[in-house]
């Protein structure tokens, strides 16, 4: 097992500078990380910086609140792909999920997935705001939507990934979709534990540090 193959090296803070995005990409290439994950405005820059390397490029959509219209998410996802994104990490409409509007939430994801075709779609359910029952509902919606991943967190809520949430998610989804744990993962030991629990991808702003 090579830990670098699991890491989405991430920079999503609103103050991220051009120089910091360039360093993110350079570090991902240097340490042979799986992907970098950035905002849509940085996709073209990151694509140029990655310069044909094997490192994948992921874009966040509807981030971090998930509360924009489906049409806005679809447009954002398509534009990110046209600018060079290889994967999309989208946020569900959390308030609608908590309102019992599961059909809307599923349709929201399905329309983005339809728009991006075979591009990998990771769906952020923002576990810190959900009850266990709502987490179960969200996971089932993701499974039914055609997306490839359930992702725990944006890193901008009141909490990030937890072992307990990953155990719960894995129990619900089995091997039907993959899991990306993100938010607060800062060291190698915790990353390895998440992988042992069944995670296929780690979202972290501390990518190179996890390899030490």
mmCIF file of C-alpha atoms in Angstrom:
data_model
loop_
_atom_site.group_PDB
_atom_site.id
_atom_site.type_symbol
_atom_site.label_atom_id
_atom_site.label_comp_id
_atom_site.label_asym_id
_atom_site.label_seq_id
_atom_site.Cartn_x
_atom_site.Cartn_y
_atom_site.Cartn_z
ATOM 1 C CA UNK A 1 0.000 0.000 0.000
ATOM 2 C CA UNK A 2 1.373 3.401 -1.013
ATOM 3 C CA UNK A 3 -0.163 6.214 1.032
ATOM 4 C CA UNK A 4 0.535 8.797 -1.665
ATOM 5 C CA UNK A 5 -1.927 6.965 -3.944
ATOM 6 C CA UNK A 6 -4.757 7.909 -1.561
ATOM 7 C CA UNK A 7 -4.065 11.627 -1.106
ATOM 8 C CA UNK A 8 -6.029 14.502 -2.613
ATOM 9 C CA UNK A 9 -3.712 17.402 -1.729
ATOM 10 C CA UNK A 10 -6.115 20.248 -1.064
ATOM 11 C CA UNK A 11 -6.083 24.035 -0.895
ATOM 12 C CA UNK A 12 -9.546 25.568 -0.559
ATOM 13 C CA UNK A 13 -9.071 28.508 1.794
ATOM 14 C CA UNK A 14 -10.479 31.762 0.392
ATOM 15 C CA UNK A 15 -7.131 33.522 0.784
ATOM 16 C CA UNK A 16 -5.211 31.011 -1.372
ATOM 17 C CA UNK A 17 -2.776 32.904 -3.576
ATOM 18 C CA UNK A 18 -1.519 32.025 -7.037
ATOM 19 C CA UNK A 19 1.874 31.229 -5.528
ATOM 20 C CA UNK A 20 0.267 28.843 -3.031
ATOM 21 C CA UNK A 21 -1.659 27.038 -5.768
ATOM 22 C CA UNK A 22 1.558 26.639 -7.742
ATOM 23 C CA UNK A 23 3.304 25.224 -4.669
ATOM 24 C CA UNK A 24 0.390 22.840 -4.063
ATOM 25 C CA UNK A 25 0.823 21.447 -7.571
ATOM 26 C CA UNK A 26 4.616 21.295 -7.316
ATOM 27 C CA UNK A 27 4.405 19.388 -4.033
ATOM 28 C CA UNK A 28 1.852 16.964 -5.484
ATOM 29 C CA UNK A 29 4.197 16.226 -8.377
ATOM 30 C CA UNK A 30 7.249 15.942 -6.107
ATOM 31 C CA UNK A 31 5.603 13.538 -3.687
ATOM 32 C CA UNK A 32 3.624 11.693 -6.395
ATOM 33 C CA UNK A 33 0.275 12.347 -4.701
ATOM 34 C CA UNK A 34 -2.921 11.127 -6.333
ATOM 35 C CA UNK A 35 -4.566 14.508 -6.938
ATOM 36 C CA UNK A 36 -4.804 18.162 -6.077
ATOM 37 C CA UNK A 37 -8.173 19.674 -5.156
ATOM 38 C CA UNK A 38 -8.864 23.374 -5.737
ATOM 39 C CA UNK A 39 -11.614 25.896 -6.438
ATOM 40 C CA UNK A 40 -12.879 26.366 -9.972
ATOM 41 C CA UNK A 41 -11.066 29.668 -10.488
ATOM 42 C CA UNK A 42 -7.739 27.852 -10.088
ATOM 43 C CA UNK A 43 -8.409 24.893 -12.409
ATOM 44 C CA UNK A 44 -6.787 26.306 -15.547
ATOM 45 C CA UNK A 45 -3.748 27.438 -13.548
ATOM 46 C CA UNK A 46 -3.423 24.097 -11.772
ATOM 47 C CA UNK A 47 -3.787 22.196 -15.036
ATOM 48 C CA UNK A 48 -0.923 24.193 -16.482
ATOM 49 C CA UNK A 49 1.215 23.685 -13.380
ATOM 50 C CA UNK A 50 0.615 19.928 -13.352
ATOM 51 C CA UNK A 51 1.908 19.999 -16.923
ATOM 52 C CA UNK A 52 1.032 16.496 -18.052
ATOM 53 C CA UNK A 53 2.070 14.806 -14.798
ATOM 54 C CA UNK A 54 0.081 11.783 -13.547
ATOM 55 C CA UNK A 55 -1.426 13.912 -10.741
ATOM 56 C CA UNK A 56 -5.204 14.234 -11.135
ATOM 57 C CA UNK A 57 -7.005 17.550 -10.820
ATOM 58 C CA UNK A 58 -10.190 17.770 -8.735
ATOM 59 C CA UNK A 59 -12.524 20.765 -8.550
ATOM 60 C CA UNK A 60 -15.041 21.576 -5.834
ATOM 61 C CA UNK A 61 -18.594 22.458 -6.900
ATOM 62 C CA UNK A 62 -21.324 24.082 -4.806
ATOM 63 C CA UNK A 63 -18.675 24.610 -2.172
ATOM 64 C CA UNK A 64 -18.804 24.821 0.790
ATOM 65 C CA UNK A 65 -22.533 25.241 1.528
ATOM 66 C CA UNK A 66 -24.223 23.247 -1.245
ATOM 67 C CA UNK A 67 -27.144 25.681 -1.184
ATOM 68 C CA UNK A 68 -27.087 27.017 -4.728
ATOM 69 C CA UNK A 69 -29.430 25.836 -7.474
ATOM 70 C CA UNK A 70 -28.908 22.572 -9.298
ATOM 71 C CA UNK A 71 -28.463 24.517 -12.527
ATOM 72 C CA UNK A 72 -25.639 26.517 -10.963
ATOM 73 C CA UNK A 73 -23.889 23.327 -9.817
ATOM 74 C CA UNK A 74 -24.262 21.777 -13.269
ATOM 75 C CA UNK A 75 -22.796 24.851 -14.960
ATOM 76 C CA UNK A 76 -19.933 25.013 -12.484
ATOM 77 C CA UNK A 77 -19.089 21.333 -12.919
ATOM 78 C CA UNK A 78 -19.134 21.524 -16.713
ATOM 79 C CA UNK A 79 -16.995 24.652 -16.738
ATOM 80 C CA UNK A 80 -14.441 23.060 -14.396
ATOM 81 C CA UNK A 81 -14.145 20.054 -16.672
ATOM 82 C CA UNK A 82 -13.787 22.252 -19.755
ATOM 83 C CA UNK A 83 -10.915 24.007 -17.966
ATOM 84 C CA UNK A 84 -9.148 20.727 -17.214
ATOM 85 C CA UNK A 85 -10.641 19.107 -14.103
ATOM 86 C CA UNK A 86 -10.468 15.302 -13.925
ATOM 87 C CA UNK A 87 -12.804 14.900 -10.923
ATOM 88 C CA UNK A 88 -15.624 16.823 -9.261
ATOM 89 C CA UNK A 89 -16.262 17.098 -5.497
ATOM 90 C CA UNK A 90 -19.791 18.499 -5.017
ATOM 91 C CA UNK A 91 -21.701 19.429 -1.867
ATOM 92 C CA UNK A 92 -25.266 18.210 -1.356
ATOM 93 C CA UNK A 93 -28.079 20.582 -0.431
ATOM 94 C CA UNK A 94 -27.787 19.940 3.306
ATOM 95 C CA UNK A 95 -30.850 21.950 4.316
ATOM 96 C CA UNK A 96 -33.050 20.122 1.825
ATOM 97 C CA UNK A 97 -31.793 16.760 3.099
ATOM 98 C CA UNK A 98 -32.641 17.804 6.665
ATOM 99 C CA UNK A 99 -36.066 18.935 5.414
ATOM 100 C CA UNK A 100 -36.818 15.421 4.181
ATOM 101 C CA UNK A 101 -36.511 16.397 0.519
ATOM 102 C CA UNK A 102 -34.446 13.373 -0.442
ATOM 103 C CA UNK A 103 -35.824 13.296 -3.982
ATOM 104 C CA UNK A 104 -34.548 16.818 -4.614
ATOM 105 C CA UNK A 105 -31.120 15.969 -3.174
ATOM 106 C CA UNK A 106 -30.866 12.868 -5.350
ATOM 107 C CA UNK A 107 -31.946 14.786 -8.448
ATOM 108 C CA UNK A 108 -29.380 17.486 -7.655
ATOM 109 C CA UNK A 109 -26.597 14.884 -7.702
ATOM 110 C CA UNK A 110 -27.962 13.000 -10.707
ATOM 111 C CA UNK A 111 -28.069 16.120 -12.853
ATOM 112 C CA UNK A 112 -24.454 16.946 -12.062
ATOM 113 C CA UNK A 113 -23.444 13.341 -12.754
ATOM 114 C CA UNK A 114 -25.306 13.334 -16.053
ATOM 115 C CA UNK A 115 -23.594 16.580 -17.054
ATOM 116 C CA UNK A 116 -20.093 15.268 -16.365
ATOM 117 C CA UNK A 117 -20.520 11.757 -17.756
ATOM 118 C CA UNK A 118 -17.680 9.384 -16.870
ATOM 119 C CA UNK A 119 -15.847 11.979 -14.786
ATOM 120 C CA UNK A 120 -15.460 10.809 -11.169
ATOM 121 C CA UNK A 121 -18.009 12.465 -8.862
ATOM 122 C CA UNK A 122 -17.428 12.685 -5.111
ATOM 123 C CA UNK A 123 -20.461 13.817 -3.094
ATOM 124 C CA UNK A 124 -19.821 15.726 0.127
ATOM 125 C CA UNK A 125 -22.560 15.003 2.679
ATOM 126 C CA UNK A 126 -21.064 17.192 5.470
ATOM 127 C CA UNK A 127 -21.456 14.669 8.274
ATOM 128 C CA UNK A 128 -20.963 17.197 11.089
ATOM 129 C CA UNK A 129 -24.415 18.643 10.408
ATOM 130 C CA UNK A 130 -26.270 15.309 10.132
ATOM 131 C CA UNK A 131 -27.794 12.814 12.527
ATOM 132 C CA UNK A 132 -26.859 9.167 12.039
ATOM 133 C CA UNK A 133 -30.228 8.608 10.360
ATOM 134 C CA UNK A 134 -29.594 11.519 8.003
ATOM 135 C CA UNK A 135 -26.129 10.159 7.221
ATOM 136 C CA UNK A 136 -27.724 6.846 6.301
ATOM 137 C CA UNK A 137 -30.267 8.607 4.086
ATOM 138 C CA UNK A 138 -27.528 10.677 2.427
ATOM 139 C CA UNK A 139 -25.398 7.598 1.722
ATOM 140 C CA UNK A 140 -28.329 5.760 0.148
ATOM 141 C CA UNK A 141 -29.074 8.798 -2.022
ATOM 142 C CA UNK A 142 -25.455 8.900 -3.200
ATOM 143 C CA UNK A 143 -25.560 5.193 -4.031
ATOM 144 C CA UNK A 144 -28.726 5.698 -6.073
ATOM 145 C CA UNK A 145 -27.390 8.777 -7.855
ATOM 146 C CA UNK A 146 -24.596 7.118 -9.826
ATOM 147 C CA UNK A 147 -21.774 8.990 -8.060
ATOM 148 C CA UNK A 148 -18.527 7.179 -7.331
ATOM 149 C CA UNK A 149 -17.748 8.490 -3.837
ATOM 150 C CA UNK A 150 -19.324 9.545 -0.561
ATOM 151 C CA UNK A 151 -17.125 12.276 0.923
ATOM 152 C CA UNK A 152 -17.428 13.104 4.603
ATOM 153 C CA UNK A 153 -16.767 16.815 4.859
ATOM 154 C CA UNK A 154 -15.836 20.146 3.324
ATOM 155 C CA UNK A 155 -13.484 21.040 6.149
ATOM 156 C CA UNK A 156 -15.459 24.268 6.552
ATOM 157 C CA UNK A 157 -18.242 22.941 8.805
ATOM 158 C CA UNK A 158 -18.093 22.568 12.571
ATOM 159 C CA UNK A 159 -16.200 19.281 12.248
ATOM 160 C CA UNK A 160 -14.374 17.074 9.756
ATOM 161 C CA UNK A 161 -13.963 13.359 9.246
ATOM 162 C CA UNK A 162 -14.273 10.979 12.200
ATOM 163 C CA UNK A 163 -13.546 7.278 12.483
ATOM 164 C CA UNK A 164 -17.099 6.724 13.745
ATOM 165 C CA UNK A 165 -18.623 8.352 10.663
ATOM 166 C CA UNK A 166 -16.465 6.323 8.300
ATOM 167 C CA UNK A 167 -17.414 3.102 10.097
ATOM 168 C CA UNK A 168 -21.094 4.058 9.773
ATOM 169 C CA UNK A 169 -20.782 5.021 6.104
ATOM 170 C CA UNK A 170 -18.940 1.798 5.263
ATOM 171 C CA UNK A 171 -21.637 -0.230 7.006
ATOM 172 C CA UNK A 172 -24.291 1.459 4.852
ATOM 173 C CA UNK A 173 -22.587 1.474 1.443
ATOM 174 C CA UNK A 174 -20.427 -1.643 1.590
ATOM 175 C CA UNK A 175 -18.456 -1.759 -1.642
ATOM 176 C CA UNK A 176 -21.111 -0.097 -3.803
ATOM 177 C CA UNK A 177 -19.374 3.286 -3.759
ATOM 178 C CA UNK A 178 -16.069 4.507 -2.378
ATOM 179 C CA UNK A 179 -15.376 6.755 0.606
ATOM 180 C CA UNK A 180 -13.300 9.927 0.771
ATOM 181 C CA UNK A 181 -12.454 11.090 4.283
ATOM 182 C CA UNK A 182 -11.637 14.778 4.552
ATOM 183 C CA UNK A 183 -11.394 17.496 7.156
ATOM 184 C CA UNK A 184 -8.852 17.537 9.969
ATOM 185 C CA UNK A 185 -6.612 14.701 8.773
ATOM 186 C CA UNK A 186 -3.159 15.986 9.629
ATOM 187 C CA UNK A 187 -0.896 12.995 10.291
ATOM 188 C CA UNK A 188 0.142 9.649 8.873
ATOM 189 C CA UNK A 189 -1.285 7.574 11.723
ATOM 190 C CA UNK A 190 -4.831 8.871 11.291
ATOM 191 C CA UNK A 191 -4.638 8.575 7.510
ATOM 192 C CA UNK A 192 -3.594 4.941 7.751
ATOM 193 C CA UNK A 193 -6.403 4.206 10.199
ATOM 194 C CA UNK A 194 -8.948 5.695 7.790
ATOM 195 C CA UNK A 195 -7.583 3.493 5.018
ATOM 196 C CA UNK A 196 -7.846 0.448 7.304
ATOM 197 C CA UNK A 197 -11.507 1.384 7.858
ATOM 198 C CA UNK A 198 -12.156 1.239 4.120
ATOM 199 C CA UNK A 199 -11.428 4.725 2.814
ATOM 200 C CA UNK A 200 -10.222 4.990 -0.797
ATOM 201 C CA UNK A 201 -9.198 8.652 -0.738
ATOM 202 C CA UNK A 202 -7.927 11.128 1.862
ATOM 203 C CA UNK A 203 -8.607 14.837 1.444
ATOM 204 C CA UNK A 204 -6.011 16.910 3.285
ATOM 205 C CA UNK A 205 -4.146 20.187 3.149
ATOM 206 C CA UNK A 206 -1.187 18.377 4.702
ATOM 207 C CA UNK A 207 -0.439 15.904 1.919
ATOM 208 C CA UNK A 208 3.383 15.765 2.078
ATOM 209 C CA UNK A 209 3.323 15.724 5.905
ATOM 210 C CA UNK A 210 1.278 12.529 5.879
ATOM 211 C CA UNK A 211 4.149 10.736 4.172
ATOM 212 C CA UNK A 212 6.702 11.565 6.864
#
